[in-house]
Short mmCIF file of C-alpha atoms in Angstrom, two decimals:
data_model
loop_
_atom_site.label_atom_id
_atom_site.label_comp_id
_atom_site.label_asym_id
_atom_site.label_seq_id
_atom_site.Cartn_x
_atom_site.Cartn_y
_atom_site.Cartn_z
CA MET A 1 105.70 62.43 85.43
CA THR A 2 105.80 65.94 86.76
CA GLU A 3 108.53 67.57 88.03
CA PRO A 4 110.71 66.02 90.79
CA GLU A 5 111.16 67.63 94.26
CA PHE A 6 114.58 68.80 94.86
CA PRO A 7 114.66 68.26 98.86
CA ASP A 8 118.00 68.68 100.83
CA THR A 9 119.43 64.95 101.38
CA PRO A 10 119.49 65.15 105.24
CA ASP A 11 122.20 63.57 107.34
CA PHE A 12 122.12 60.52 108.99
CA ASP A 13 122.18 60.80 112.75
CA LEU A 14 123.01 57.35 114.36
CA PRO A 15 123.16 57.46 118.22
CA GLY A 16 126.43 56.78 119.31
CA GLY A 17 128.03 56.79 115.92
CA PRO A 18 127.88 54.18 113.27
CA PRO A 19 127.31 50.64 114.13
CA ASP A 20 130.53 48.33 115.18
CA ASP A 21 130.23 45.89 112.11
CA LEU A 22 131.00 49.10 109.71
CA ASN A 23 134.39 49.48 111.35
CA GLY A 24 137.09 47.23 110.80
CA ASP A 25 137.92 44.48 108.50
CA LEU A 26 135.47 43.04 105.76
CA PRO A 27 134.17 39.57 106.58
CA GLU A 28 136.08 36.95 105.18
CA ASP A 29 132.97 34.88 103.39
CA LEU A 30 132.40 37.64 101.21
CA PRO A 31 131.73 36.20 97.82
CA ALA A 32 134.36 36.28 95.15
CA ASP A 33 132.32 38.04 92.51
CA LEU A 34 131.17 41.15 93.86
CA PRO A 35 130.81 43.90 91.57
CA ASP A 36 133.92 46.03 90.67
CA ALA A 37 134.36 48.98 92.74
CA ALA A 38 136.40 50.74 90.21
CA PRO A 39 134.99 54.06 89.03
CA VAL A 40 132.67 54.45 86.25
CA THR A 41 134.68 54.67 82.88
CA ILE A 42 132.84 56.10 79.80
CA PRO A 43 133.39 54.47 76.36
CA ASP A 44 134.85 56.81 73.69
CA GLY A 45 132.67 57.20 70.49
CA ALA A 46 129.26 58.16 69.34
CA ARG A 47 126.46 57.29 71.73
CA VAL A 48 123.43 57.88 72.98
CA TRP A 49 122.48 57.10 76.70
CA LEU A 50 119.11 56.83 78.19
CA VAL A 51 119.55 58.10 81.91
CA PRO A 52 116.77 57.53 84.33
CA THR A 53 116.24 60.80 86.68
CA PRO A 54 114.58 60.14 90.16
CA VAL A 55 110.99 60.33 90.10
CA GLY A 56 110.98 62.66 93.45
CA ASN A 57 113.86 62.13 95.86
CA LEU A 58 117.19 63.32 94.62
CA GLY A 59 119.01 60.58 96.46
CA ASP A 60 117.95 58.07 93.83
CA ILE A 61 120.44 59.59 91.25
CA THR A 62 122.94 57.20 90.39
CA LEU A 63 126.76 57.59 90.35
CA ARG A 64 126.53 56.45 86.96
CA ALA A 65 123.96 58.88 85.71
CA LEU A 66 126.16 61.34 87.10
CA GLU A 67 129.25 60.20 85.13
CA VAL A 68 126.96 60.05 81.91
CA LEU A 69 125.74 63.42 82.37
CA ARG A 70 128.98 64.78 82.76
CA ALA A 71 130.37 63.21 79.63
CA ALA A 72 127.80 63.92 77.33
CA ASP A 73 128.12 66.50 74.79
CA ALA A 74 124.28 67.71 75.18
CA VAL A 75 121.49 66.46 77.18
CA ALA A 76 118.11 65.77 75.35
CA CYS A 77 114.95 66.09 77.71
CA GLU A 78 110.89 66.62 77.54
CA ASP A 79 111.28 69.88 79.31
CA THR A 80 114.50 72.05 79.57
CA ARG A 81 113.14 74.14 82.19
CA ARG A 82 113.00 70.84 84.39
CA THR A 83 115.89 69.18 83.24
CA GLY A 84 117.75 72.51 83.47
CA ALA A 85 116.66 72.61 87.42
CA LEU A 86 117.88 69.37 87.89
CA LEU A 87 121.23 69.71 86.26
CA THR A 88 121.74 73.10 87.96
CA HIS A 89 121.07 71.21 91.61
CA LEU A 90 123.39 68.46 90.39
CA GLY A 91 126.01 71.02 89.36
CA ILE A 92 126.15 69.90 85.87
CA LYS A 93 126.22 72.56 82.95
CA LYS A 94 125.27 71.23 79.68
CA PRO A 95 123.60 72.23 76.34
CA LEU A 96 119.94 71.17 76.51
CA VAL A 97 117.88 70.15 73.46
CA ARG A 98 113.94 69.57 73.60
CA LEU A 99 112.99 66.30 72.41
CA ASP A 100 109.65 65.33 73.38
CA ALA A 101 106.49 63.62 71.91
CA HIS A 102 105.80 66.70 69.85
CA THR A 103 109.63 67.14 68.62
CA MET A 104 110.89 63.99 68.33
CA GLY A 105 110.95 64.19 64.43
CA ARG A 106 114.05 66.32 64.69
CA ALA A 107 115.90 63.06 66.50
CA PRO A 108 118.13 62.73 63.40
CA GLN A 109 119.22 66.30 63.13
CA VAL A 110 120.11 66.33 66.81
CA LEU A 111 122.00 62.84 66.97
CA GLU A 112 124.09 64.44 63.71
CA ARG A 113 124.91 67.38 65.89
CA TYR A 114 125.80 65.92 69.16
CA ALA A 115 127.55 63.05 69.13
CA ARG A 116 127.38 62.08 72.58
CA LEU A 117 123.87 62.57 73.95
CA ALA A 118 122.16 61.87 77.00
CA TYR A 119 118.49 61.61 77.01
CA VAL A 120 116.19 61.86 80.08
CA SER A 121 112.56 62.38 80.74
CA ASP A 122 110.78 64.43 83.20
CA ALA A 123 111.08 61.84 85.58
CA GLY A 124 111.97 58.20 85.79
CA THR A 125 113.15 56.21 83.15
CA PRO A 126 113.01 57.23 79.37
CA GLY A 127 110.76 54.92 77.14
CA ILE A 128 108.31 53.94 80.27
CA SER A 129 105.13 55.79 79.27
CA ASP A 130 107.38 58.75 78.22
CA PRO A 131 109.28 59.54 74.93
CA GLY A 132 112.70 57.26 74.16
CA ALA A 133 111.69 54.47 72.03
CA GLU A 134 111.79 56.86 68.95
CA LEU A 135 115.20 58.07 69.87
CA VAL A 136 116.61 54.60 69.95
CA ALA A 137 115.11 53.76 66.78
CA ALA A 138 116.44 56.83 65.45
CA ALA A 139 119.97 56.17 66.73
CA LEU A 140 120.14 52.69 65.88
CA ALA A 141 119.12 53.30 62.09
CA ALA A 142 121.85 56.05 62.18
CA ASP A 143 124.32 53.24 63.58
CA VAL A 144 124.98 54.98 66.59
CA PRO A 145 125.30 52.66 69.85
CA VAL A 146 122.57 52.90 72.63
CA GLU A 147 122.84 52.47 76.31
CA ALA A 148 119.97 52.35 78.79
CA LEU A 149 121.21 53.02 82.56
CA PRO A 150 119.44 51.11 85.02
CA GLY A 151 117.62 53.56 87.78
CA ALA A 152 114.34 55.04 89.34
CA THR A 153 111.04 54.08 87.64
CA ALA A 154 107.66 54.34 89.29
CA PHE A 155 106.16 51.21 88.53
CA VAL A 156 108.46 48.53 90.28
CA PRO A 157 108.31 49.87 93.67
CA ALA A 158 104.67 50.44 93.47
CA LEU A 159 104.09 46.88 92.17
CA VAL A 160 106.18 45.63 95.48
CA LEU A 161 104.35 47.95 97.89
CA SER A 162 101.08 46.51 96.57
CA ALA A 163 101.56 43.44 98.42
CA LEU A 164 100.00 41.55 95.25
CA PRO A 165 101.41 38.88 93.54
CA THR A 166 104.64 39.95 91.40
CA GLY A 167 106.25 36.91 89.87
CA ARG A 168 103.94 37.85 86.74
CA PHE A 169 102.42 41.14 85.51
CA THR A 170 101.51 43.18 82.87
CA PHE A 171 102.39 46.94 82.51
CA GLU A 172 99.87 48.60 80.95
CA GLY A 173 100.61 52.21 81.39
CA PHE A 174 97.96 54.79 80.73
CA LEU A 175 94.92 53.58 79.64
CA PRO A 176 93.03 55.02 76.54
CA ARG A 177 90.95 57.79 77.82
CA SER A 178 87.70 56.80 76.23
CA GLY A 179 86.13 54.75 73.40
CA ARG A 180 86.15 51.21 72.46
CA ASP A 181 90.02 50.92 72.99
CA ARG A 182 89.51 51.83 76.67
CA LYS A 183 86.73 49.56 77.18
CA GLU A 184 89.10 46.92 75.22
CA ARG A 185 91.85 47.28 77.69
CA LEU A 186 89.52 47.21 80.91
CA SER A 187 88.06 43.87 79.74
CA ALA A 188 91.61 42.67 79.27
CA VAL A 189 92.72 43.77 82.57
CA ALA A 190 89.50 42.17 84.16
CA ALA A 191 90.29 38.70 82.12
CA ARG A 192 93.85 38.43 83.03
CA ALA A 193 95.35 36.27 85.40
CA GLU A 194 98.22 38.05 86.48
CA THR A 195 98.50 41.52 88.36
CA THR A 196 98.26 44.72 86.53
CA VAL A 197 100.03 47.96 86.76
CA LEU A 198 98.35 50.95 85.42
CA TYR A 199 99.74 54.97 85.58
CA GLU A 200 97.10 57.46 86.07
CA SER A 201 96.79 61.18 86.49
CA PRO A 202 94.96 62.58 89.72
CA HIS A 203 92.08 64.05 88.18
CA ARG A 204 91.10 61.19 86.49
CA LEU A 205 91.70 58.37 89.12
CA HIS A 206 88.50 58.02 90.63
CA ALA A 207 86.88 57.65 86.98
CA THR A 208 89.36 54.93 86.19
CA LEU A 209 88.91 53.33 89.79
CA ALA A 210 85.11 53.31 88.70
CA ASP A 211 85.62 51.65 85.29
CA LEU A 212 87.74 49.04 86.91
CA GLN A 213 85.23 48.22 89.23
CA GLY A 214 82.72 47.70 86.55
CA ALA A 215 85.06 45.78 84.65
CA CYS A 216 86.51 43.58 87.30
CA GLY A 217 83.70 43.75 90.00
CA PRO A 218 84.02 45.59 93.30
CA ASP A 219 85.97 42.90 95.42
CA ARG A 220 89.06 42.71 93.10
CA ALA A 221 92.21 43.45 95.43
CA THR A 222 94.06 46.72 94.17
CA SER A 223 96.47 49.44 95.47
CA VAL A 224 96.93 52.99 94.71
CA THR A 225 100.33 54.65 95.32
CA ARG A 226 101.12 58.14 95.01
CA GLU A 227 103.91 60.50 95.20
CA LEU A 228 106.72 57.87 95.19
CA THR A 229 109.79 58.74 97.10
CA LYS A 230 108.20 62.26 98.24
CA ARG A 231 107.51 63.49 101.63
CA PHE A 232 103.99 62.43 101.39
CA GLU A 233 104.17 58.99 99.65
CA GLU A 234 101.24 56.93 100.18
CA THR A 235 100.30 53.38 99.40
CA VAL A 236 96.52 52.45 99.85
CA ARG A 237 95.02 48.78 99.65
CA GLY A 238 91.68 47.37 99.56
CA THR A 239 89.04 46.46 96.94
CA LEU A 240 88.18 48.25 93.96
CA ALA A 241 84.84 49.33 95.45
CA GLU A 242 86.83 50.76 98.65
CA LEU A 243 89.57 52.68 96.65
CA ALA A 244 86.86 54.21 94.50
CA ALA A 245 84.94 55.54 97.75
CA ARG A 246 88.46 56.66 99.05
CA PHE A 247 89.49 58.70 96.30
CA GLU A 248 86.06 60.18 95.07
CA SER A 249 86.90 63.69 95.98
CA GLY A 250 90.25 63.90 94.45
CA VAL A 251 93.77 63.40 95.06
CA ARG A 252 97.12 64.87 94.46
CA GLY A 253 100.35 63.40 93.10
CA GLU A 254 101.22 61.10 90.21
CA ILE A 255 99.77 57.82 90.41
CA VAL A 256 100.35 54.16 89.96
CA VAL A 257 97.33 51.70 90.16
CA VAL A 258 98.09 48.01 90.75
CA VAL A 259 95.17 45.60 90.16
CA ALA A 260 95.10 41.80 91.25
CA GLY A 261 94.73 39.24 88.66
CA ARG A 262 91.23 37.37 88.01
CA PRO A 263 90.52 35.19 90.81
CA GLU A 264 90.88 31.42 89.96
CA GLY A 265 87.30 30.08 89.00
CA GLU A 266 85.97 33.44 88.08
CA SER A 267 84.39 33.05 84.92
CA VAL A 268 85.79 35.45 81.97
CA GLY A 269 83.49 37.74 80.04
CA ALA A 270 80.13 36.54 82.24
CA GLU A 271 77.16 38.82 81.62
CA VAL A 272 76.81 41.49 83.97
CA ASP A 273 73.53 42.06 85.93
CA HIS A 274 73.15 45.86 85.03
CA ALA A 275 70.03 46.04 87.18
CA ALA A 276 71.59 44.68 90.41
CA ARG A 277 74.56 46.63 89.67
CA ALA A 278 72.60 49.88 89.56
CA ARG A 279 70.88 49.11 92.91
CA GLU A 280 74.26 48.34 94.21
CA LEU A 281 75.44 51.55 93.13
CA ALA A 282 72.10 53.41 94.43
CA ALA A 283 72.84 51.82 97.79
CA GLN A 284 76.07 53.50 98.34
CA GLY A 285 74.56 56.72 97.92
CA LEU A 286 75.37 57.48 94.25
CA SER A 287 73.20 59.81 92.49
CA THR A 288 71.06 59.09 89.39
CA ARG A 289 73.44 60.68 87.16
CA ASP A 290 76.51 59.16 88.35
CA ILE A 291 74.83 55.76 88.33
CA ARG A 292 74.10 56.44 84.80
CA ASP A 293 77.49 57.18 83.82
CA LEU A 294 79.00 54.20 85.27
CA LEU A 295 76.65 52.09 83.62
CA ILE A 296 77.24 53.93 80.16
CA ARG A 297 80.94 53.17 80.73
CA GLU A 298 79.95 49.59 81.37
CA GLY A 299 78.82 49.25 78.10
CA LEU A 300 74.90 50.20 78.41
CA ARG A 301 73.33 52.44 75.99
CA LYS A 302 72.32 55.82 77.29
CA ASN A 303 68.73 55.51 77.46
CA ASP A 304 68.96 52.00 79.18
CA ALA A 305 71.43 53.51 81.57
CA TYR A 306 69.41 56.27 82.56
CA ALA A 307 66.30 53.89 82.92
CA LEU A 308 67.98 51.35 85.31
CA ALA A 309 69.35 54.51 87.52
CA LEU A 310 66.21 56.07 87.71
CA GLN A 311 64.58 53.12 88.94
CA ALA A 312 67.46 52.10 91.18
CA THR A 313 67.52 55.45 93.00
CA SER A 314 63.80 55.54 93.09
CA ASP A 315 63.67 52.18 94.89
CA ALA A 316 66.65 52.98 97.08
#
């Protein structure tokens, strides 16, 4: 994920002061098993903490995360510049150690040097489409206890905002960029009965929506959420065809795509009428080249895709 924004936290301005029910005694019917409100206690001894950091709004940092960052001997991270800016904003000064996808091999040496290590990714929860799992494995191999703190992540709010079923879902993370692996994952998304959550970069969003449209059909319900918790946060809901057209000219920000499951009764693995598909794309105004490229992504050979694209644009 990209560098979080560090906006000033606004003061709340409630006309007439706080509501009356915030003053006075607590209600008598509160449950007896409320969480303990005592200060956060940090256990002694060697330990690795996986600490979520905000994906945008700094108000999403937790009190426990702050206490852990203060208690750690060092903070390991993907990018020392980004994490340094975050810690400076939070008023925390700690040694920073780079542990990203390219340097995770030195995790055992880092664990040996720093007994109490906090690990953060650039934004969100470490280990969710970011490094982190390798550090957990290295710590457990060295008999170092590991704690994963709950906190900010992008896919959960995007899933809820999608208005699609949330009872069962699959988190795909980032799709493979090309080749057979990408086609297989797209086919799996199309066949899946439950909701699917994907991460995508802004410059690949349109291509991924077009590929999903080819795999799932144009009418599959989908949402695109970008810039979560930031000033220009946006969630757009519609069909794959509508969203592919909406984001054809590009977009900014980090992206979460949520795709509805396969509708009940829809066949799995049905043969696609590529000629009809080419005519449909031509009717939408796509060029011969764009139609050809989409048909190739959907599995057609280059020559066959070009022939159908040329015929469709000639007839349009």
